[in-house]
Backbone as JSON, one array per atom type, in Angstrom:
{
  "sequence": "MTIRVIIVDDQAMVRAGFAALLDAQDDIDVVGDAADGAQALELSGRTHPDVVLMDVRMPGMDGLEAARRLLDPAAPGAHRPRVLMLTTFDVDDYVYEALRAGASGFLLKDAPPADLIAAVRVVAAGEALLAPSVTRRLIEDFARTGPVRRRDPKLRLNGLTPRETEVLELIARGLSNQEIATGLVLAEQTVKTHIGRILAKLDLRDRAQAVILAYESGLVTPGQ",
  "N": [[1.19, -1.73, -0.09], [0.53, 1.93, -1.0], [1.88, 5.36, 0.59], [0.47, 8.16, 1.01], [1.58, 11.45, 0.97], [1.98, 14.64, 2.3], [3.79, 17.88, 1.88], [4.17, 20.09, 3.89], [5.95, 23.3, 4.59], [7.29, 26.52, 3.99], [9.66, 27.13, 3.34], [10.8, 26.61, 0.04], [12.79, 25.33, -0.93], [13.0, 23.45, 1.43], [11.28, 22.45, 0.8], [10.82, 21.16, -2.02], [13.7, 19.4, -1.56], [12.79, 17.34, 0.71], [10.78, 16.65, -0.75], [12.09, 14.88, -2.86], [13.4, 13.15, -1.27], [11.62, 11.57, -0.46], [9.7, 10.88, -2.33], [11.34, 9.02, -3.65], [11.02, 6.58, -2.7], [9.51, 3.3, -2.81], [7.3, 3.18, -1.65], [6.54, 5.25, -1.39], [3.94, 8.63, -1.52], [4.35, 11.39, -2.86], [2.07, 14.23, -2.73], [1.38, 15.99, -2.96], [2.45, 19.78, -2.27], [2.52, 22.47, 0.84], [2.65, 25.82, 1.05], [2.43, 27.06, 3.49], [0.31, 26.9, 6.32], [-3.28, 27.5, 5.86], [-3.17, 26.93, 2.75], [-2.03, 24.31, 3.58], [-4.43, 22.77, 4.68], [-6.1, 23.38, 2.63], [-5.24, 21.81, 0.31], [-4.52, 18.96, 1.65], [-7.78, 18.81, 2.02], [-8.37, 18.48, -0.42], [-6.14, 15.87, -1.74], [-6.19, 14.11, 0.09], [-4.64, 12.47, 2.01], [-2.44, 10.25, 3.21], [-0.27, 10.83, 5.2], [1.06, 13.69, 6.9], [3.49, 16.04, 6.75], [4.29, 18.61, 8.37], [5.59, 22.21, 9.17], [5.94, 23.67, 11.84], [6.48, 26.84, 12.26], [5.89, 28.72, 10.61], [4.66, 31.27, 8.14], [1.6, 33.18, 8.54], [-0.93, 31.58, 8.68], [-0.12, 29.34, 11.27], [1.96, 26.08, 12.22], [0.79, 24.72, 13.92], [-1.98, 25.83, 14.38], [-2.32, 24.78, 12.2], [-2.64, 22.38, 12.27], [-4.36, 21.63, 14.46], [-6.37, 22.54, 13.27], [-6.85, 20.23, 11.19], [-7.08, 18.54, 12.75], [-9.41, 17.88, 14.09], [-11.71, 17.07, 15.95], [-13.81, 17.22, 15.99], [-15.12, 18.08, 13.58], [-16.9, 16.5, 11.18], [-17.37, 14.16, 9.73], [-14.63, 14.67, 8.43], [-11.79, 14.55, 6.71], [-8.85, 13.36, 8.34], [-5.7, 13.39, 8.62], [-2.46, 11.47, 9.4], [-0.3, 14.15, 11.78], [2.69, 14.77, 11.23], [5.06, 16.76, 12.97], [7.61, 19.33, 12.04], [10.34, 20.01, 13.03], [12.74, 22.2, 14.63], [15.51, 22.84, 17.27], [15.25, 25.21, 18.94], [12.77, 25.1, 19.52], [9.74, 25.67, 21.57], [6.98, 24.92, 23.83], [5.6, 25.12, 21.07], [5.03, 22.36, 20.17], [4.39, 20.41, 22.02], [1.85, 21.22, 22.64], [1.03, 21.17, 19.9], [1.07, 17.8, 19.5], [-0.92, 17.81, 21.67], [-2.83, 18.41, 20.27], [-3.3, 16.47, 18.84], [-1.05, 15.69, 17.44], [0.64, 12.99, 15.77], [3.4, 13.18, 16.38], [6.9, 14.49, 16.27], [10.06, 15.44, 14.01], [13.42, 16.17, 13.71], [13.99, 19.12, 12.03], [16.89, 18.45, 10.56], [17.18, 16.11, 11.54], [18.76, 12.45, 10.06], [18.54, 11.67, 6.63], [17.41, 8.97, 6.71], [16.04, 9.11, 8.64], [14.24, 10.31, 8.2], [12.79, 9.08, 6.25], [11.52, 6.31, 7.71], [10.08, 7.57, 10.03], [7.92, 8.66, 8.45], [6.94, 5.98, 8.09], [6.85, 5.17, 10.54], [4.52, 6.85, 11.39], [2.14, 6.23, 9.36], [1.45, 3.99, 9.92], [0.39, 3.99, 11.91], [1.69, 4.3, 14.59], [2.76, 6.2, 16.73], [5.44, 8.78, 17.34], [7.78, 8.12, 19.06], [10.1, 7.75, 20.3], [13.2, 8.14, 19.8], [15.74, 9.31, 22.34], [16.03, 11.58, 21.54], [13.81, 12.78, 21.67], [12.38, 11.96, 23.98], [13.56, 13.61, 25.54], [12.92, 16.2, 24.81], [9.8, 15.9, 24.9], [10.06, 15.95, 28.04], [10.75, 18.71, 28.46], [8.48, 20.08, 27.51], [6.43, 18.99, 28.85], [7.14, 20.51, 31.24], [7.54, 23.02, 30.48], [5.32, 23.66, 28.99], [1.59, 25.12, 28.35], [-0.2, 23.28, 30.87], [-3.02, 22.16, 30.82], [-5.37, 21.65, 33.16], [-7.59, 18.55, 33.22], [-9.18, 17.18, 35.7], [-7.88, 14.26, 34.2], [-6.93, 12.85, 36.32], [-9.31, 11.1, 37.41], [-9.9, 9.37, 34.94], [-8.06, 7.96, 34.32], [-8.08, 6.19, 36.29], [-9.82, 4.07, 35.28], [-7.7, 1.91, 34.58], [-6.28, -1.29, 34.54], [-3.77, -2.35, 37.16], [-1.59, -3.0, 35.71], [-1.99, -2.08, 33.16], [-1.44, 0.54, 34.06], [0.83, 0.77, 34.85], [2.31, 0.21, 32.02], [1.43, 2.68, 30.93], [2.84, 4.18, 32.2], [5.34, 3.73, 31.43], [5.72, 4.44, 28.64], [5.06, 7.0, 28.59], [7.66, 7.96, 29.6], [8.89, 7.27, 26.84], [9.69, 4.94, 26.13], [10.07, 2.16, 23.97], [7.45, -0.31, 22.22], [9.5, -2.75, 22.18], [11.0, -2.12, 24.65], [9.54, -2.28, 26.65], [8.91, -4.55, 26.81], [10.78, -6.29, 27.4], [11.75, -4.44, 30.23], [8.69, -5.3, 31.54], [8.88, -8.15, 31.37], [7.34, -9.31, 29.18], [5.5, -10.67, 26.78], [6.0, -9.29, 23.37], [3.77, -8.81, 22.09], [2.14, -8.71, 23.58], [2.26, -6.68, 25.01], [1.43, -4.98, 23.4], [-1.48, -5.43, 22.6], [-2.07, -4.41, 25.64], [-1.64, -1.94, 25.18], [-3.61, -1.2, 23.28], [-6.05, -1.58, 24.88], [-5.05, 0.82, 26.86], [-5.21, 2.94, 25.15], [-8.04, 2.67, 23.96], [-9.52, 2.27, 26.08], [-9.22, 5.18, 27.37], [-9.7, 6.9, 25.53], [-8.45, 7.87, 23.28], [-5.68, 8.64, 20.9], [-2.97, 7.72, 19.92], [0.05, 6.84, 20.7], [1.41, 9.34, 21.15], [-1.27, 10.96, 22.31], [-1.43, 9.27, 24.58], [0.67, 9.79, 26.14], [0.76, 12.2, 26.84], [-1.51, 12.38, 28.1], [-0.13, 11.33, 30.6], [1.27, 13.09, 31.56], [0.2, 15.13, 32.15], [-1.99, 14.09, 34.17], [0.11, 13.53, 36.07], [1.14, 11.02, 37.02], [3.3, 10.82, 35.74], [6.28, 12.72, 36.41], [8.18, 15.65, 34.96], [11.33, 15.47, 34.37], [11.82, 12.84, 36.53]],
  "CA": [[0.02, 0.21, -0.14], [1.12, 3.2, -0.65], [1.99, 5.85, 1.85], [0.54, 9.77, 0.25], [2.43, 12.38, 1.66], [2.19, 16.03, 1.57], [4.77, 18.43, 2.34], [4.17, 21.84, 4.53], [6.82, 24.24, 4.54], [7.7, 27.84, 4.02], [11.07, 27.37, 2.31], [10.53, 26.13, -1.18], [14.16, 24.52, -1.08], [13.28, 22.33, 1.94], [9.86, 21.04, 0.13], [11.88, 20.06, -2.54], [14.36, 18.28, -1.04], [11.94, 16.33, 1.14], [9.81, 15.65, -1.77], [12.74, 14.13, -3.81], [13.92, 12.26, -0.76], [10.1, 10.52, -0.31], [9.13, 10.17, -3.76], [12.17, 8.04, -4.4], [10.81, 5.4, -2.04], [8.34, 2.22, -3.44], [6.13, 2.63, -1.19], [5.7, 6.57, -0.71], [4.15, 9.38, -2.74], [4.35, 12.76, -2.38], [1.14, 13.81, -3.59], [1.43, 17.88, -2.92], [3.14, 20.53, -1.05], [1.65, 23.9, 0.34], [3.71, 26.78, 2.06], [1.68, 27.85, 5.25], [-1.19, 26.0, 7.15], [-3.8, 27.78, 5.43], [-2.39, 26.0, 1.85], [-2.48, 22.85, 3.38], [-6.03, 22.21, 4.9], [-6.89, 23.04, 1.36], [-4.79, 20.6, -0.29], [-5.61, 18.05, 2.73], [-8.76, 18.14, 1.94], [-8.31, 18.06, -2.3], [-5.73, 15.12, -2.02], [-6.98, 13.17, 1.41], [-3.13, 12.08, 2.56], [-2.14, 9.24, 4.96], [0.74, 11.89, 6.14], [0.93, 15.33, 6.61], [4.86, 16.31, 7.16], [4.2, 20.08, 9.12], [6.54, 22.67, 9.99], [5.66, 24.49, 13.4], [6.48, 27.74, 12.28], [5.24, 29.77, 8.79], [3.5, 32.4, 8.35], [-0.13, 33.27, 7.83], [-1.22, 30.11, 9.7], [1.44, 27.85, 10.97], [2.07, 24.57, 11.79], [0.1, 24.36, 14.99], [-3.09, 25.79, 14.01], [-3.53, 24.04, 10.74], [-2.62, 20.88, 13.03], [-5.45, 21.77, 15.74], [-7.75, 22.4, 12.62], [-6.98, 19.11, 10.06], [-6.84, 16.8, 13.33], [-10.09, 18.5, 14.7], [-12.3, 15.47, 15.78], [-15.74, 17.85, 15.76], [-15.77, 18.4, 12.18], [-18.07, 15.73, 11.53], [-16.75, 13.47, 7.86], [-13.48, 15.55, 7.67], [-10.64, 13.94, 6.6], [-8.0, 13.09, 9.74], [-4.82, 12.46, 8.32], [-1.6, 11.81, 10.69], [0.26, 14.94, 11.6], [4.81, 14.95, 11.49], [5.47, 18.34, 12.75], [8.94, 19.19, 12.02], [11.11, 21.15, 14.23], [13.94, 22.62, 15.58], [15.36, 22.53, 18.81], [14.18, 25.77, 19.74], [10.71, 25.37, 19.6], [9.1, 24.69, 22.89], [5.38, 24.97, 23.69], [4.67, 24.85, 19.72], [5.41, 21.01, 19.84], [3.74, 19.98, 22.97], [0.71, 22.01, 22.04], [1.18, 20.32, 18.17], [1.01, 17.03, 20.71], [-2.44, 17.32, 22.59], [-3.81, 18.56, 19.84], [-3.63, 14.88, 18.29], [-0.17, 14.95, 16.55], [1.18, 11.92, 16.2], [4.92, 13.04, 16.77], [7.65, 15.02, 15.6], [11.12, 15.37, 13.83], [14.37, 17.57, 13.6], [14.72, 19.02, 10.66], [18.04, 18.33, 10.57], [17.53, 14.31, 11.23], [19.5, 12.26, 9.09], [17.22, 11.2, 5.29], [17.17, 7.64, 6.6], [15.04, 8.9, 10.11], [12.8, 11.06, 7.85], [11.72, 8.38, 5.65], [11.48, 5.62, 8.71], [9.22, 8.57, 10.07], [7.09, 8.32, 7.4], [6.2, 4.9, 7.96], [6.14, 4.69, 11.5], [3.1, 7.12, 11.4], [2.03, 5.82, 8.68], [0.95, 2.36, 10.44], [-0.52, 4.26, 13.26], [2.4, 4.58, 15.69], [3.55, 7.89, 17.54], [6.99, 8.81, 16.94], [7.99, 9.1, 20.22], [10.81, 6.8, 21.3], [13.72, 8.63, 19.97], [16.48, 9.92, 22.64], [15.98, 13.4, 21.89], [12.2, 12.65, 21.79], [12.38, 11.72, 25.28], [14.19, 14.73, 26.65], [12.17, 17.13, 24.37], [8.83, 15.65, 25.86], [10.29, 16.44, 29.4], [10.65, 20.08, 28.11], [7.44, 20.28, 26.85], [5.31, 19.02, 29.88], [7.85, 21.4, 32.2], [6.91, 24.67, 29.99], [4.27, 24.05, 28.51], [0.77, 25.66, 29.13], [-1.02, 22.05, 30.75], [-4.85, 22.63, 31.17], [-5.91, 19.74, 33.71], [-9.58, 18.39, 33.17], [-9.01, 15.91, 36.26], [-7.65, 13.42, 34.05], [-7.06, 11.09, 36.75], [-10.18, 9.9, 37.27], [-9.68, 8.64, 33.3], [-6.58, 6.86, 34.81], [-9.08, 4.68, 37.15], [-10.5, 2.97, 34.93], [-7.03, 1.52, 33.98], [-5.7, -2.27, 35.84], [-2.69, -1.77, 37.64], [-0.81, -3.1, 34.56], [-2.1, -0.97, 32.13], [-0.95, 2.11, 34.3], [2.2, 0.26, 34.07], [2.52, 0.23, 30.43], [1.53, 4.08, 30.06], [3.75, 5.28, 32.61], [6.69, 3.5, 30.54], [4.93, 4.5, 26.98], [5.26, 7.96, 28.04], [8.83, 7.58, 29.28], [9.9, 6.83, 25.78], [9.89, 3.14, 25.74], [9.22, 1.27, 23.11], [7.12, -1.68, 22.95], [10.08, -4.03, 22.8], [12.05, -1.95, 25.33], [8.92, -2.32, 27.82], [8.16, -6.27, 27.09], [11.95, -6.6, 28.04], [11.43, -4.54, 31.15], [8.14, -6.05, 32.51], [9.31, -9.42, 31.06], [6.5, -9.68, 28.64], [5.43, -10.82, 24.83], [6.16, -8.08, 22.87], [2.18, -8.93, 21.46], [1.28, -8.63, 24.93], [2.74, -5.01, 25.1], [0.72, -4.02, 21.8], [-2.56, -5.79, 23.75], [-1.85, -3.67, 26.74], [-1.48, -0.11, 24.53], [-4.35, -0.65, 22.63], [-6.5, -1.25, 25.58], [-4.85, 1.32, 27.33], [-6.15, 4.21, 23.95], [-9.42, 2.35, 23.91], [-10.3, 3.29, 27.81], [-8.91, 6.22, 27.65], [-10.39, 7.73, 24.15], [-6.92, 8.7, 22.96], [-5.8, 7.98, 19.82], [-2.7, 7.18, 19.57], [1.01, 6.8, 21.97], [1.41, 10.52, 21.61], [-1.44, 11.67, 23.21], [-1.56, 9.11, 25.48], [2.26, 10.81, 26.66], [0.14, 14.15, 27.07], [-2.5, 11.97, 29.42], [0.44, 10.8, 31.34], [2.32, 13.98, 32.42], [-0.95, 16.08, 32.6], [-2.46, 13.23, 35.38], [1.06, 13.48, 37.58], [1.33, 9.79, 36.56], [4.39, 10.77, 35.13], [6.59, 13.87, 36.14], [9.19, 15.78, 34.38], [12.89, 14.82, 34.85], [11.53, 11.89, 37.35]],
  "C": [[0.86, 1.25, -0.5], [0.74, 4.67, 0.2], [1.53, 7.65, 1.08], [0.62, 10.56, 1.57], [1.55, 13.55, 1.29], [2.36, 16.69, 2.47], [4.43, 20.03, 2.77], [5.39, 22.51, 4.95], [7.25, 25.5, 4.14], [8.46, 28.26, 3.14], [10.8, 26.22, 1.22], [11.72, 25.3, -1.47], [13.6, 22.89, 0.0], [11.45, 21.0, 1.09], [10.1, 20.03, -0.8], [12.41, 19.28, -2.57], [13.63, 17.01, -0.2], [11.2, 15.22, 0.47], [10.55, 14.52, -3.21], [13.05, 13.2, -2.8], [12.56, 10.54, -1.04], [9.4, 9.8, -1.42], [10.24, 8.58, -4.74], [11.86, 6.65, -3.82], [9.56, 4.79, -2.85], [6.64, 2.54, -2.84], [5.43, 4.14, -0.29], [5.69, 7.39, -1.82], [4.04, 10.63, -2.18], [3.03, 13.37, -3.06], [0.75, 15.79, -3.77], [2.44, 18.32, -1.95], [2.31, 22.06, -0.67], [3.11, 24.59, 1.4], [3.16, 27.31, 3.21], [0.32, 26.9, 5.48], [-2.82, 25.64, 6.2], [-4.25, 26.85, 3.64], [-2.79, 24.52, 2.15], [-3.38, 22.38, 4.11], [-6.68, 22.65, 3.72], [-6.41, 21.79, 0.54], [-5.03, 19.29, 0.4], [-6.55, 17.62, 1.89], [-9.18, 17.53, 0.65], [-7.95, 16.57, -2.25], [-5.62, 13.47, -0.97], [-5.19, 12.1, 1.95], [-2.84, 10.94, 3.62], [-1.39, 10.27, 5.91], [1.06, 13.15, 6.02], [2.28, 15.83, 7.34], [4.44, 18.4, 7.58], [5.34, 20.8, 9.69], [6.37, 23.42, 11.32], [5.09, 25.92, 12.85], [6.74, 28.72, 10.33], [4.6, 30.75, 9.1], [2.24, 32.9, 7.91], [-0.06, 32.51, 9.08], [-0.1, 29.59, 10.06], [0.79, 26.9, 11.15], [0.77, 24.2, 12.77], [-1.51, 24.62, 14.81], [-3.57, 25.05, 13.37], [-3.28, 22.27, 11.56], [-3.89, 20.78, 13.26], [-6.74, 21.75, 14.37], [-7.68, 20.71, 11.63], [-7.34, 18.37, 11.46], [-8.56, 17.33, 14.54], [-11.31, 17.4, 14.8], [-14.26, 16.04, 15.99], [-16.0, 17.97, 14.82], [-15.81, 16.66, 11.43], [-17.69, 15.16, 9.65], [-15.54, 14.27, 7.7], [-12.57, 14.16, 7.54], [-9.55, 13.87, 7.75], [-6.63, 12.53, 9.22], [-3.63, 12.13, 9.33], [-0.57, 13.12, 10.72], [1.87, 14.68, 12.2], [5.22, 16.06, 11.97], [7.1, 18.16, 12.2], [9.64, 20.72, 12.52], [12.56, 21.74, 14.22], [14.02, 23.19, 16.97], [15.05, 24.03, 19.37], [13.22, 26.56, 19.81], [10.55, 24.58, 20.68], [7.91, 24.13, 23.42], [5.29, 24.39, 22.9], [4.68, 23.12, 19.8], [4.59, 20.2, 20.41], [2.62, 20.65, 22.79], [0.36, 21.52, 21.18], [0.04, 18.63, 19.49], [-0.06, 16.62, 20.68], [-3.35, 17.61, 21.74], [-4.47, 17.38, 18.73], [-2.42, 14.66, 17.03], [0.02, 13.91, 17.1], [2.99, 11.95, 16.4], [5.37, 14.02, 15.9], [8.76, 14.81, 15.47], [11.99, 16.05, 13.81], [14.31, 17.7, 12.52], [15.96, 18.41, 10.05], [18.7, 17.16, 10.52], [18.44, 13.65, 9.6], [18.43, 11.95, 7.96], [16.35, 9.91, 5.96], [15.78, 7.63, 7.6], [13.84, 9.68, 9.33], [11.91, 10.05, 7.06], [11.32, 7.04, 6.66], [10.25, 6.86, 9.32], [7.54, 8.36, 9.66], [6.38, 7.35, 7.77], [5.38, 4.26, 8.99], [4.84, 5.15, 11.72], [2.18, 7.13, 10.82], [0.49, 4.59, 8.94], [0.19, 2.85, 11.74], [-0.07, 4.76, 14.78], [2.65, 5.85, 15.9], [4.69, 7.85, 17.49], [7.73, 9.86, 18.19], [9.18, 8.64, 21.08], [12.39, 7.18, 20.88], [14.92, 9.08, 21.5], [16.31, 11.27, 22.81], [15.26, 13.88, 22.16], [12.17, 12.76, 23.48], [12.66, 12.96, 25.88], [13.29, 15.98, 25.89], [10.65, 16.95, 24.87], [9.09, 16.78, 26.91], [10.33, 17.9, 29.14], [9.21, 20.44, 28.1], [6.03, 20.22, 28.05], [5.69, 19.54, 31.04], [7.26, 22.42, 31.71], [5.81, 24.92, 29.52], [3.05, 24.44, 29.05], [-0.38, 24.25, 29.88], [-2.25, 22.94, 31.14], [-5.65, 20.91, 31.58], [-7.75, 19.63, 33.26], [-9.56, 16.83, 33.82], [-8.85, 14.54, 35.34], [-6.77, 12.18, 35.05], [-8.18, 10.01, 37.36], [-10.38, 9.51, 35.66], [-9.0, 7.66, 34.42], [-7.05, 5.6, 35.62], [-9.75, 3.72, 36.7], [-9.42, 1.82, 34.12], [-6.88, 0.04, 35.19], [-4.34, -1.56, 36.34], [-1.25, -2.01, 36.49], [-0.53, -2.4, 33.47], [-1.28, 0.62, 32.31], [0.16, 2.29, 34.02], [3.58, 1.02, 33.07], [2.2, 1.79, 30.09], [2.7, 4.95, 31.04], [4.88, 5.23, 32.16], [6.64, 4.02, 29.04], [5.77, 6.15, 27.5], [6.65, 8.73, 29.01], [9.36, 7.48, 28.35], [10.1, 6.16, 25.66], [9.81, 2.75, 24.89], [8.53, 0.15, 23.02], [7.98, -2.83, 23.19], [11.36, -3.71, 24.36], [11.11, -2.05, 26.91], [8.32, -3.53, 27.64], [9.36, -6.03, 27.96], [11.86, -6.16, 29.62], [10.38, -4.81, 32.36], [8.21, -7.56, 32.28], [7.65, -10.22, 30.63], [6.81, -9.9, 27.46], [5.44, -9.28, 24.56], [4.19, -7.73, 22.42], [1.67, -8.42, 23.01], [1.24, -7.61, 25.23], [1.69, -4.31, 24.57], [-0.54, -4.26, 22.97], [-2.89, -4.78, 25.13], [-2.35, -2.04, 25.8], [-2.87, 0.14, 24.06], [-6.06, -1.05, 23.53], [-6.76, 0.09, 26.5], [-5.86, 2.97, 26.46], [-7.76, 3.53, 24.37], [-10.0, 3.25, 25.54], [-10.11, 4.24, 27.8], [-9.82, 7.58, 26.53], [-9.47, 8.02, 23.56], [-6.65, 8.02, 21.36], [-4.43, 7.52, 18.59], [-1.54, 7.7, 20.97], [1.09, 8.52, 22.4], [0.45, 11.65, 22.82], [-2.19, 10.95, 24.68], [-0.01, 9.62, 27.03], [1.13, 11.91, 27.2], [-0.45, 13.76, 28.31], [-1.64, 12.04, 30.52], [1.08, 11.91, 32.52], [1.31, 14.98, 32.37], [-1.75, 15.77, 33.98], [-1.35, 13.68, 36.54], [0.93, 12.44, 37.52], [3.14, 9.74, 36.06], [4.66, 12.59, 35.35], [7.47, 14.27, 35.64], [10.4, 15.3, 34.9], [13.1, 14.16, 36.89], [12.24, 11.08, 36.91]]
}
């Protein structure tokens, strides 16, 4: 199955470079590009991509607002692609807010080409891009400095079993399924089953939203 991708960045050279790299892959098809968030919304509505590579900072409508609108669950019948935010080290709460809006993760714009290709495939498969060590550090920074808005999430966590709560904590610490399985002495498939139940019980879209809820609930605290 071919992964349909659109690239959103205000720099034409960045868009062209990413498009050339991704289009060279047999399983990825770049179906369009946009220079700002408003163009991205229009393009997504026409092309129905599987993944949107979205720069955070752009003139006009930025990537954060575009991600909110693309992923708005209140929009009936809207096509909601997976959104992978592109960022740099100097971005702080923007990415945190994007994850809260439902983005599936983020990637540094200067990441190696192989990482970009792998990220598109990971996100298209329904996973969240939260495992790399740099992401763990950034997530903690966002959780520490981001404008957290608590909605009594502890009540939501009460529906989890002790094992599911334990798995959620490890997800929030950035561990992969394999690392969780090793740490808890479980089969990796069992870990996947636990994660599926956690997402269903908490009405979460993916691991990214699970991480945000774990921090907001106090289950995990930055620097712990």
